[in-house]
Amino acid sequence: MDAAMAELPGPFLCGALLGLLCLSGLAVEVKVPTEPLSTPLGKTAELTCTYSTSVGDSFALEWSFVQPGKPISESHPILYFTNGQLYPTGSKSKRVSLLQNPPTVGVATLKLTDVHPSDTGTYLCQVNNPPDFYTNGLGLINLTVLVPPSNPLCSQSGQTSVGGSTALRCSSSEGAPKPVYNWVRLGSFPTPSPGSMVQDEVSGQLILTNLSLTSSGTYRCVATNQMGSASCELTLSVTEPSEGRVAGALIGVLLVVLLLSVAAFCLIRFHKERGKKPKETYGGSDLREDAMAPGISEHTSMRADSSKGFLERPSSASTVTTTKSKLPMIV
């Protein structure tokens, strides 16, 4: 028998040995559902995981979690089972447990209660049982927490005069799967022609072109997914272009009047403040530049020069005259 096996090719020999080991129970095989799992918000999720191996003292089970869009290498543990003890860990520790504890009969299903939107992601079920080797000791399960759409926010932008174009937008901050959006016009008004209305159900945008007065009205946006729906409303008012110009001119006039009023108020206040200032007075001790010394008189003669046509001051602008008494002196 040994000589016959020695003559077999290498690959065939390895395959034969693997088959013998699997039949003897020395392999770890983990099985999980291939389809993604969906659970409504606040409910309990059961992540099914089964395995086959010969459970011994070295048997260990680990559940871990990785957020959407991140690699498996960034997963973090949420539950351990080793040495016959269960160890929940991390932010989900109070909400995770095993469907069967201890998980020593081939069932390692995880229960997650009161699921949150942050529970959406990939869960890893890994079984270790040395010295058993691994054929597939790891299973991946994708969980989506279903959330109804939150109340959307409606907004509008663009020119709302006749002949113009405007965009109506609608968006929900929450909702899983991502909601789709549908705009409807309320009332019995005629529906805009298809050529003047373009709607995007994914982004929630409604574009209205070539507006007319009949485009005015109330528009409702409905956000919907498999968990429910929510809506918001917006009123659109289309005006004549002349009305817009008149409104602009009126606003301009009001601004000018306001500025003039402020200027007049400031001017009046300035004059009032100036009138309150005391006038300058000259005291007896003040010396003026044009004052004359006592005992000296200034005689200024101004004569008219008919040939020159202007007043001329004599070369001696001021003359000081001392008059001697001609009365005879009596001894």
XYZ file of C-alpha atoms in Angstrom, residues 66-253:
188
model
C -16.599 45.945 9.307
C -18.366 49.067 8.096
C -19.545 49.386 4.474
C -16.831 50.316 2.001
C -13.931 49.312 4.265
C -11.599 46.317 3.784
C -11.939 43.137 5.829
C -8.597 43.900 7.461
C -10.249 46.807 9.320
C -12.876 44.620 11.018
C -13.151 44.703 14.811
C -14.433 41.914 17.111
C -17.905 42.026 18.628
C -18.046 38.564 20.283
C -15.661 35.754 21.320
C -16.198 32.201 22.459
C -13.119 30.471 23.814
C -12.251 28.116 26.702
C -15.957 27.460 27.150
C -16.787 31.119 27.875
C -18.660 33.791 25.877
C -17.205 37.317 25.704
C -19.261 40.052 23.999
C -17.156 43.154 23.296
C -17.276 46.566 21.638
C -20.163 48.994 21.163
C -22.599 46.181 20.324
C -21.756 44.068 23.394
C -25.128 44.578 25.089
C -27.084 43.626 21.978
C -25.216 40.545 20.703
C -25.576 36.918 21.768
C -25.452 33.426 20.290
C -28.551 31.557 19.190
C -27.046 28.464 20.822
C -24.655 28.742 23.752
C -22.244 27.049 23.904
C -21.819 26.815 20.130
C -20.263 23.354 20.212
C -22.703 21.403 18.055
C -22.081 23.107 14.733
C -24.316 26.196 15.167
C -22.664 29.603 15.613
C -25.594 31.864 14.648
C -25.393 35.440 15.974
C -28.361 37.410 17.332
C -28.304 41.215 17.171
C -31.231 42.947 18.891
C -32.682 46.426 18.338
C -30.724 47.008 15.143
C -29.568 50.558 14.356
C -28.669 52.161 11.016
C -25.021 51.951 12.112
C -25.344 48.142 12.226
C -25.381 48.029 8.428
C -22.190 46.374 7.186
C -20.366 43.049 6.827
C -20.204 40.463 9.632
C -17.486 37.805 9.772
C -18.024 34.366 11.352
C -14.668 32.663 11.958
C -14.038 29.260 13.562
C -10.602 28.202 14.838
C -9.958 24.649 16.010
C -6.276 23.730 15.992
C -4.826 21.377 15.042
C -7.630 21.044 12.463
C -6.627 22.768 9.219
C -8.905 25.124 7.314
C -10.724 24.520 4.095
C -13.081 27.455 4.665
C -12.999 28.686 8.257
C -14.480 32.109 7.521
C -17.945 33.212 6.407
C -19.132 36.711 5.421
C -22.681 38.047 5.838
C -23.858 41.455 4.544
C -26.539 43.057 6.714
C -28.676 46.052 5.732
C -30.843 47.783 8.327
C -34.016 48.977 6.625
C -34.937 52.573 7.522
C -37.979 54.514 6.242
C -37.319 57.875 4.557
C -37.071 60.861 6.848
C -39.154 63.939 6.086
C -37.579 65.420 2.949
C -36.566 69.048 2.511
C -38.020 70.909 -0.492
C -36.195 73.851 -2.073
C -36.405 75.951 -5.248
C -33.915 77.937 -7.339
C -33.944 79.747 -10.672
C -35.930 82.493 -12.404
C -39.665 82.353 -11.668
C -40.857 84.891 -14.242
C -42.779 84.008 -17.390
C -40.520 82.282 -19.898
C -37.883 81.458 -17.284
C -36.740 78.141 -15.823
C -36.657 76.852 -12.254
C -35.477 73.731 -10.409
C -37.379 72.122 -7.542
C -35.284 69.879 -5.288
C -36.201 67.273 -2.694
C -33.933 65.200 -0.412
C -34.270 62.950 2.674
C -31.350 62.732 5.082
C -32.255 59.152 6.102
C -33.618 56.114 4.336
C -32.374 52.588 3.538
C -32.515 51.467 0.878
C -32.075 54.915 -0.650
C -35.516 56.382 -1.416
C -36.777 57.391 -4.831
C -38.481 60.755 -5.322
C -41.584 61.713 -7.245
C -42.991 65.219 -7.783
C -46.728 65.807 -8.229
C -48.713 69.005 -8.652
C -51.665 69.497 -6.317
C -55.062 70.761 -7.411
C -56.902 70.653 -10.728
C -54.407 72.756 -12.669
C -53.261 71.474 -16.046
C -50.135 69.310 -15.954
C -47.105 70.957 -17.599
C -46.230 69.549 -21.004
C -43.621 66.736 -20.957
C -41.171 68.890 -22.911
C -41.169 71.573 -20.185
C -40.760 69.190 -17.234
C -37.788 66.899 -16.505
C -37.780 64.787 -13.344
C -34.921 62.767 -11.809
C -36.248 60.152 -9.367
C -32.786 59.396 -7.962
C -31.634 62.939 -7.152
C -35.127 64.274 -6.428
C -34.856 67.204 -8.853
C -37.675 68.561 -11.007
C -36.741 71.081 -13.723
C -39.492 73.294 -15.166
C -38.729 75.284 -18.317
C -40.628 77.910 -20.320
C -42.690 78.913 -17.290
C -46.131 80.439 -17.695
C -48.617 81.906 -15.254
C -50.409 78.542 -15.217
C -47.239 76.944 -13.850
C -47.944 78.604 -10.500
C -49.225 76.292 -7.797
C -48.277 73.863 -5.022
C -45.940 70.973 -5.795
C -45.457 67.933 -3.549
C -42.395 65.672 -3.407
C -42.858 62.100 -2.119
C -39.812 60.065 -0.981
C -40.471 56.307 -0.970
C -38.689 53.043 -0.165
C -39.872 49.600 0.935
C -40.209 50.785 4.536
C -42.543 53.720 3.879
C -42.797 57.227 2.485
C -42.560 60.876 3.512
C -43.306 64.127 1.702
C -42.840 67.891 1.611
C -44.581 70.684 -0.331
C -43.468 73.853 -2.097
C -45.458 76.754 -3.589
C -44.283 78.157 -6.917
C -45.346 81.693 -7.945
C -44.677 82.739 -11.545
C -44.796 86.501 -12.259
C -44.832 88.699 -15.339
C -41.417 90.131 -16.247
C -42.777 93.741 -15.941
C -43.877 93.038 -12.416
C -40.347 92.132 -11.570
C -39.020 95.375 -13.036
C -41.625 97.463 -11.190
C -40.765 95.733 -7.949
C -37.078 96.419 -8.544
C -37.718 100.103 -9.313
C -39.897 100.457 -6.220
C -37.195 98.966 -4.039
C -34.654 101.361 -5.587
C -36.849 104.387 -4.865
